[in-house]
Each structure stands twice: as C-alpha cells, then as structure tokens.
mmCIF file with all atom_site columns, C-alpha atoms in Angstrom:
data_model
loop_
_atom_site.group_PDB
_atom_site.id
_atom_site.type_symbol
_atom_site.label_atom_id
_atom_site.label_alt_id
_atom_site.label_comp_id
_atom_site.label_asym_id
_atom_site.label_entity_id
_atom_site.label_seq_id
_atom_site.pdbx_PDB_ins_code
_atom_site.Cartn_x
_atom_site.Cartn_y
_atom_site.Cartn_z
_atom_site.occupancy
_atom_site.B_iso_or_equiv
_atom_site.pdbx_formal_charge
_atom_site.auth_seq_id
_atom_site.auth_comp_id
_atom_site.auth_asym_id
_atom_site.auth_atom_id
_atom_site.pdbx_PDB_model_num
ATOM 1   C CA . UNK F 1 1   ? -16.487 2.968   10.799  1.00 0.00 ? 1   UNK F CA 1
ATOM 2   C CA . UNK F 1 2   ? -14.586 0.611   13.050  1.00 0.00 ? 2   UNK F CA 1
ATOM 3   C CA . UNK F 1 3   ? -13.274 1.804   16.399  1.00 0.00 ? 3   UNK F CA 1
ATOM 4   C CA . UNK F 1 4   ? -9.774  3.129   15.740  1.00 0.00 ? 4   UNK F CA 1
ATOM 5   C CA . UNK F 1 5   ? -7.059  4.488   17.960  1.00 0.00 ? 5   UNK F CA 1
ATOM 6   C CA . UNK F 1 6   ? -5.818  8.074   17.920  1.00 0.00 ? 6   UNK F CA 1
ATOM 7   C CA . UNK F 1 7   ? -2.557  7.318   16.058  1.00 0.00 ? 7   UNK F CA 1
ATOM 8   C CA . UNK F 1 8   ? -4.410  5.543   13.259  1.00 0.00 ? 8   UNK F CA 1
ATOM 9   C CA . UNK F 1 9   ? -7.000  8.340   13.075  1.00 0.00 ? 9   UNK F CA 1
ATOM 10  C CA . UNK F 1 10  ? -4.280  10.991  12.880  1.00 0.00 ? 10  UNK F CA 1
ATOM 11  C CA . UNK F 1 11  ? -2.492  9.161   10.075  1.00 0.00 ? 11  UNK F CA 1
ATOM 12  C CA . UNK F 1 12  ? -5.607  8.524   7.976   1.00 0.00 ? 12  UNK F CA 1
ATOM 13  C CA . UNK F 1 13  ? -6.448  12.222  8.282   1.00 0.00 ? 13  UNK F CA 1
ATOM 14  C CA . UNK F 1 14  ? -3.185  13.128  6.499   1.00 0.00 ? 14  UNK F CA 1
ATOM 15  C CA . UNK F 1 15  ? -3.308  14.112  2.827   1.00 0.00 ? 15  UNK F CA 1
ATOM 16  C CA . UNK F 1 16  ? -2.668  11.403  0.221   1.00 0.00 ? 16  UNK F CA 1
ATOM 17  C CA . UNK F 1 17  ? 0.871   12.697  -0.403  1.00 0.00 ? 17  UNK F CA 1
ATOM 18  C CA . UNK F 1 18  ? 1.617   12.758  3.340   1.00 0.00 ? 18  UNK F CA 1
ATOM 19  C CA . UNK F 1 19  ? 0.289   9.194   3.670   1.00 0.00 ? 19  UNK F CA 1
ATOM 20  C CA . UNK F 1 20  ? 2.532   8.174   0.763   1.00 0.00 ? 20  UNK F CA 1
ATOM 21  C CA . UNK F 1 21  ? 5.576   9.601   2.595   1.00 0.00 ? 21  UNK F CA 1
ATOM 22  C CA . UNK F 1 22  ? 4.470   7.782   5.749   1.00 0.00 ? 22  UNK F CA 1
ATOM 23  C CA . UNK F 1 23  ? 4.164   4.558   3.711   1.00 0.00 ? 23  UNK F CA 1
ATOM 24  C CA . UNK F 1 24  ? 7.723   4.872   2.352   1.00 0.00 ? 24  UNK F CA 1
ATOM 25  C CA . UNK F 1 25  ? 9.209   5.535   5.820   1.00 0.00 ? 25  UNK F CA 1
ATOM 26  C CA . UNK F 1 26  ? 7.288   2.765   7.617   1.00 0.00 ? 26  UNK F CA 1
ATOM 27  C CA . UNK F 1 27  ? 7.802   0.133   4.938   1.00 0.00 ? 27  UNK F CA 1
ATOM 28  C CA . UNK F 1 28  ? 11.546  0.817   4.853   1.00 0.00 ? 28  UNK F CA 1
ATOM 29  C CA . UNK F 1 29  ? 11.722  0.728   8.659   1.00 0.00 ? 29  UNK F CA 1
ATOM 30  C CA . UNK F 1 30  ? 9.567   -2.368  9.305   1.00 0.00 ? 30  UNK F CA 1
ATOM 31  C CA . UNK F 1 31  ? 10.582  -4.172  6.076   1.00 0.00 ? 31  UNK F CA 1
ATOM 32  C CA . UNK F 1 32  ? 7.035   -5.256  5.286   1.00 0.00 ? 32  UNK F CA 1
ATOM 33  C CA . UNK F 1 33  ? 4.079   -4.195  3.163   1.00 0.00 ? 33  UNK F CA 1
ATOM 34  C CA . UNK F 1 34  ? 0.417   -5.086  3.663   1.00 0.00 ? 34  UNK F CA 1
ATOM 35  C CA . UNK F 1 35  ? -2.198  -5.969  1.074   1.00 0.00 ? 35  UNK F CA 1
ATOM 36  C CA . UNK F 1 36  ? -5.717  -7.372  1.256   1.00 0.00 ? 36  UNK F CA 1
ATOM 37  C CA . UNK F 1 37  ? -6.207  -10.943 0.067   1.00 0.00 ? 37  UNK F CA 1
ATOM 38  C CA . UNK F 1 38  ? -9.160  -13.238 -0.654  1.00 0.00 ? 38  UNK F CA 1
ATOM 39  C CA . UNK F 1 39  ? -8.647  -15.681 -3.541  1.00 0.00 ? 39  UNK F CA 1
ATOM 40  C CA . UNK F 1 40  ? -6.523  -12.921 -5.057  1.00 0.00 ? 40  UNK F CA 1
ATOM 41  C CA . UNK F 1 41  ? -5.144  -9.551  -4.058  1.00 0.00 ? 41  UNK F CA 1
ATOM 42  C CA . UNK F 1 42  ? -7.256  -6.415  -3.711  1.00 0.00 ? 42  UNK F CA 1
ATOM 43  C CA . UNK F 1 43  ? -7.198  -4.462  -6.951  1.00 0.00 ? 43  UNK F CA 1
ATOM 44  C CA . UNK F 1 44  ? -8.577  -1.210  -8.266  1.00 0.00 ? 44  UNK F CA 1
ATOM 45  C CA . UNK F 1 45  ? -9.162  -0.318  -11.887 1.00 0.00 ? 45  UNK F CA 1
ATOM 46  C CA . UNK F 1 46  ? -10.332 2.506   -14.062 1.00 0.00 ? 46  UNK F CA 1
ATOM 47  C CA . UNK F 1 47  ? -10.581 2.831   -17.835 1.00 0.00 ? 47  UNK F CA 1
ATOM 48  C CA . UNK F 1 48  ? -6.848  3.322   -18.267 1.00 0.00 ? 48  UNK F CA 1
ATOM 49  C CA . UNK F 1 49  ? -5.098  1.283   -15.614 1.00 0.00 ? 49  UNK F CA 1
ATOM 50  C CA . UNK F 1 50  ? -5.129  -1.588  -13.152 1.00 0.00 ? 50  UNK F CA 1
ATOM 51  C CA . UNK F 1 51  ? -3.727  -1.099  -9.661  1.00 0.00 ? 51  UNK F CA 1
ATOM 52  C CA . UNK F 1 52  ? -2.825  -3.240  -6.653  1.00 0.00 ? 52  UNK F CA 1
ATOM 53  C CA . UNK F 1 53  ? -3.534  -1.708  -3.238  1.00 0.00 ? 53  UNK F CA 1
ATOM 54  C CA . UNK F 1 54  ? -0.897  -1.592  -0.473  1.00 0.00 ? 54  UNK F CA 1
ATOM 55  C CA . UNK F 1 55  ? -0.640  -0.220  3.074   1.00 0.00 ? 55  UNK F CA 1
ATOM 56  C CA . UNK F 1 56  ? 2.263   0.297   5.528   1.00 0.00 ? 56  UNK F CA 1
ATOM 57  C CA . UNK F 1 57  ? 0.663   -1.411  8.546   1.00 0.00 ? 57  UNK F CA 1
ATOM 58  C CA . UNK F 1 58  ? -2.012  -4.008  9.214   1.00 0.00 ? 58  UNK F CA 1
ATOM 59  C CA . UNK F 1 59  ? -4.381  -1.548  10.930  1.00 0.00 ? 59  UNK F CA 1
ATOM 60  C CA . UNK F 1 60  ? -4.718  0.566   7.802   1.00 0.00 ? 60  UNK F CA 1
ATOM 61  C CA . UNK F 1 61  ? -5.342  -2.438  5.562   1.00 0.00 ? 61  UNK F CA 1
ATOM 62  C CA . UNK F 1 62  ? -8.001  -3.701  7.996   1.00 0.00 ? 62  UNK F CA 1
ATOM 63  C CA . UNK F 1 63  ? -9.849  -0.382  7.782   1.00 0.00 ? 63  UNK F CA 1
ATOM 64  C CA . UNK F 1 64  ? -10.238 -0.845  4.032   1.00 0.00 ? 64  UNK F CA 1
ATOM 65  C CA . UNK F 1 65  ? -11.612 -4.398  4.240   1.00 0.00 ? 65  UNK F CA 1
ATOM 66  C CA . UNK F 1 66  ? -15.133 -3.083  3.562   1.00 0.00 ? 66  UNK F CA 1
ATOM 67  C CA . UNK F 1 67  ? -17.603 -2.910  0.691   1.00 0.00 ? 67  UNK F CA 1
ATOM 68  C CA . UNK F 1 68  ? -16.066 -4.679  -2.336  1.00 0.00 ? 68  UNK F CA 1
ATOM 69  C CA . UNK F 1 69  ? -13.208 -5.890  -0.113  1.00 0.00 ? 69  UNK F CA 1
ATOM 70  C CA . UNK F 1 70  ? -15.341 -6.959  2.881   1.00 0.00 ? 70  UNK F CA 1
ATOM 71  C CA . UNK F 1 71  ? -14.262 -10.615 2.546   1.00 0.00 ? 71  UNK F CA 1
ATOM 72  C CA . UNK F 1 72  ? -10.569 -9.742  2.271   1.00 0.00 ? 72  UNK F CA 1
ATOM 73  C CA . UNK F 1 73  ? -8.014  -10.219 5.039   1.00 0.00 ? 73  UNK F CA 1
ATOM 74  C CA . UNK F 1 74  ? -4.758  -8.300  5.547   1.00 0.00 ? 74  UNK F CA 1
ATOM 75  C CA . UNK F 1 75  ? -1.742  -10.249 4.343   1.00 0.00 ? 75  UNK F CA 1
ATOM 76  C CA . UNK F 1 76  ? 1.904   -9.354  4.930   1.00 0.00 ? 76  UNK F CA 1
ATOM 77  C CA . UNK F 1 77  ? 4.499   -9.203  2.152   1.00 0.00 ? 77  UNK F CA 1
ATOM 78  C CA . UNK F 1 78  ? 8.189   -9.029  3.043   1.00 0.00 ? 78  UNK F CA 1
ATOM 79  C CA . UNK F 1 79  ? 9.936   -5.943  1.717   1.00 0.00 ? 79  UNK F CA 1
ATOM 80  C CA . UNK F 1 80  ? 12.474  -8.108  -0.122  1.00 0.00 ? 80  UNK F CA 1
ATOM 81  C CA . UNK F 1 81  ? 9.710   -9.978  -1.984  1.00 0.00 ? 81  UNK F CA 1
ATOM 82  C CA . UNK F 1 82  ? 7.824   -6.754  -2.592  1.00 0.00 ? 82  UNK F CA 1
ATOM 83  C CA . UNK F 1 83  ? 10.811  -5.068  -4.231  1.00 0.00 ? 83  UNK F CA 1
ATOM 84  C CA . UNK F 1 84  ? 12.300  -8.042  -6.076  1.00 0.00 ? 84  UNK F CA 1
ATOM 85  C CA . UNK F 1 85  ? 9.169   -9.928  -7.132  1.00 0.00 ? 85  UNK F CA 1
ATOM 86  C CA . UNK F 1 86  ? 6.105   -7.727  -6.841  1.00 0.00 ? 86  UNK F CA 1
ATOM 87  C CA . UNK F 1 87  ? 7.376   -4.425  -8.193  1.00 0.00 ? 87  UNK F CA 1
ATOM 88  C CA . UNK F 1 88  ? 9.316   -6.075  -11.015 1.00 0.00 ? 88  UNK F CA 1
ATOM 89  C CA . UNK F 1 89  ? 6.253   -8.116  -12.023 1.00 0.00 ? 89  UNK F CA 1
ATOM 90  C CA . UNK F 1 90  ? 3.952   -5.112  -11.775 1.00 0.00 ? 90  UNK F CA 1
ATOM 91  C CA . UNK F 1 91  ? 6.319   -3.084  -13.966 1.00 0.00 ? 91  UNK F CA 1
ATOM 92  C CA . UNK F 1 92  ? 6.398   -5.881  -16.530 1.00 0.00 ? 92  UNK F CA 1
ATOM 93  C CA . UNK F 1 93  ? 2.594   -6.208  -16.501 1.00 0.00 ? 93  UNK F CA 1
ATOM 94  C CA . UNK F 1 94  ? 1.872   -2.465  -16.492 1.00 0.00 ? 94  UNK F CA 1
ATOM 95  C CA . UNK F 1 95  ? 0.129   -2.565  -13.096 1.00 0.00 ? 95  UNK F CA 1
ATOM 96  C CA . UNK F 1 96  ? 0.457   0.484   -10.863 1.00 0.00 ? 96  UNK F CA 1
ATOM 97  C CA . UNK F 1 97  ? 0.615   0.637   -7.073  1.00 0.00 ? 97  UNK F CA 1
ATOM 98  C CA . UNK F 1 98  ? -2.286  2.236   -5.190  1.00 0.00 ? 98  UNK F CA 1
ATOM 99  C CA . UNK F 1 99  ? -0.635  3.419   -2.006  1.00 0.00 ? 99  UNK F CA 1
ATOM 100 C CA . UNK F 1 100 ? -2.452  3.896   1.278   1.00 0.00 ? 100 UNK F CA 1
ATOM 101 C CA . UNK F 1 101 ? -6.089  4.350   0.354   1.00 0.00 ? 101 UNK F CA 1
ATOM 102 C CA . UNK F 1 102 ? -8.389  4.964   3.323   1.00 0.00 ? 102 UNK F CA 1
ATOM 103 C CA . UNK F 1 103 ? -12.113 4.227   3.607   1.00 0.00 ? 103 UNK F CA 1
ATOM 104 C CA . UNK F 1 104 ? -12.827 7.893   2.805   1.00 0.00 ? 104 UNK F CA 1
ATOM 105 C CA . UNK F 1 105 ? -9.919  8.984   0.599   1.00 0.00 ? 105 UNK F CA 1
ATOM 106 C CA . UNK F 1 106 ? -8.021  7.825   -2.443  1.00 0.00 ? 106 UNK F CA 1
ATOM 107 C CA . UNK F 1 107 ? -4.316  7.232   -2.096  1.00 0.00 ? 107 UNK F CA 1
ATOM 108 C CA . UNK F 1 108 ? -1.387  7.877   -4.403  1.00 0.00 ? 108 UNK F CA 1
ATOM 109 C CA . UNK F 1 109 ? -1.276  5.887   -7.637  1.00 0.00 ? 109 UNK F CA 1
ATOM 110 C CA . UNK F 1 110 ? 2.289   5.437   -8.818  1.00 0.00 ? 110 UNK F CA 1
ATOM 111 C CA . UNK F 1 111 ? 4.092   3.290   -11.393 1.00 0.00 ? 111 UNK F CA 1
ATOM 112 C CA . UNK F 1 112 ? 5.777   0.330   -9.700  1.00 0.00 ? 112 UNK F CA 1
ATOM 113 C CA . UNK F 1 113 ? 9.235   1.382   -10.923 1.00 0.00 ? 113 UNK F CA 1
ATOM 114 C CA . UNK F 1 114 ? 8.854   4.840   -9.322  1.00 0.00 ? 114 UNK F CA 1
ATOM 115 C CA . UNK F 1 115 ? 7.782   3.228   -6.061  1.00 0.00 ? 115 UNK F CA 1
ATOM 116 C CA . UNK F 1 116 ? 10.844  1.002   -6.180  1.00 0.00 ? 116 UNK F CA 1
ATOM 117 C CA . UNK F 1 117 ? 13.063  4.059   -6.673  1.00 0.00 ? 117 UNK F CA 1
ATOM 118 C CA . UNK F 1 118 ? 11.499  5.812   -3.678  1.00 0.00 ? 118 UNK F CA 1
ATOM 119 C CA . UNK F 1 119 ? 11.915  2.721   -1.489  1.00 0.00 ? 119 UNK F CA 1
ATOM 120 C CA . UNK F 1 120 ? 15.523  2.184   -2.635  1.00 0.00 ? 120 UNK F CA 1
ATOM 121 C CA . UNK F 1 121 ? 16.329  5.820   -1.799  1.00 0.00 ? 121 UNK F CA 1
ATOM 122 C CA . UNK F 1 122 ? 14.750  5.520   1.659   1.00 0.00 ? 122 UNK F CA 1
ATOM 123 C CA . UNK F 1 123 ? 16.518  2.201   2.323   1.00 0.00 ? 123 UNK F CA 1
ATOM 124 C CA . UNK F 1 124 ? 19.914  3.823   1.629   1.00 0.00 ? 124 UNK F CA 1
ATOM 125 C CA . UNK F 1 125 ? 19.419  5.737   4.890   1.00 0.00 ? 125 UNK F CA 1
ATOM 126 C CA . UNK F 1 126 ? 19.224  2.437   6.789   1.00 0.00 ? 126 UNK F CA 1
ATOM 127 C CA . UNK F 1 127 ? 22.523  1.042   5.496   1.00 0.00 ? 127 UNK F CA 1
#
C-alpha cells in the first residue's frame, strides 16, 4: 500500500458507516466530491445494480487507484454539479452511489436520491 499519513490512515480505519458520515460532513464543508476518471468514471457493478464511486478528498480517491482502477486519476466534481447534475442523472438512470470505498473495505452503497437528501440536510447547517 502507498505511504499514507496518520490522518488518512485513521479515517480509512473507520467503519463504512463512519466513513459515510465523514463523507457527508467533508463534502458539505469543502463543496467538492472526488471520483476516479480514465476515459470514463470509476464504476462498480454486481448482478443487481451499477454504482459510481465517490470520495470526500483526493487522498482517499488516490488510494483506490489500484487494480482495475490503476490507470484512473482523481478528478474533482463541484458540489453544485454533483447535486444538480450527477445525483439527478443517477436517480433517473437507476445508478447508485458507492461512497468511500477503501483498498481493503467496501463503502456504503446508497440510492442517489437518499444521498442528495443527506447532503441537503447537512448543507442546511451551513446556511
């Protein structure tokens, strides 16, 4: 695994639900979301659903640019675009959000509309 600092190590050691809460807080605070991109965005799929992967900060996305995503680079998405364009489009297309996977652990998979609700609720605290 890549050399990582103590803060990053502490956060990736959190449970998936704790990382999800961290994602909501950080994304609302910094007004940006990170994905991995290489001729298309990093996706996950199983028999039932397709998912797009997202992280709260560049360091966490970089850690996951391995294996199937080894040629992918972190790419920033503004929070406004993420809420207005991405989540609406994902809801329409039936694509879920895979939040804050780590190299060793799965993240939280959530319908895009639920993620939007959680972000909207968190953003109310910043108004």
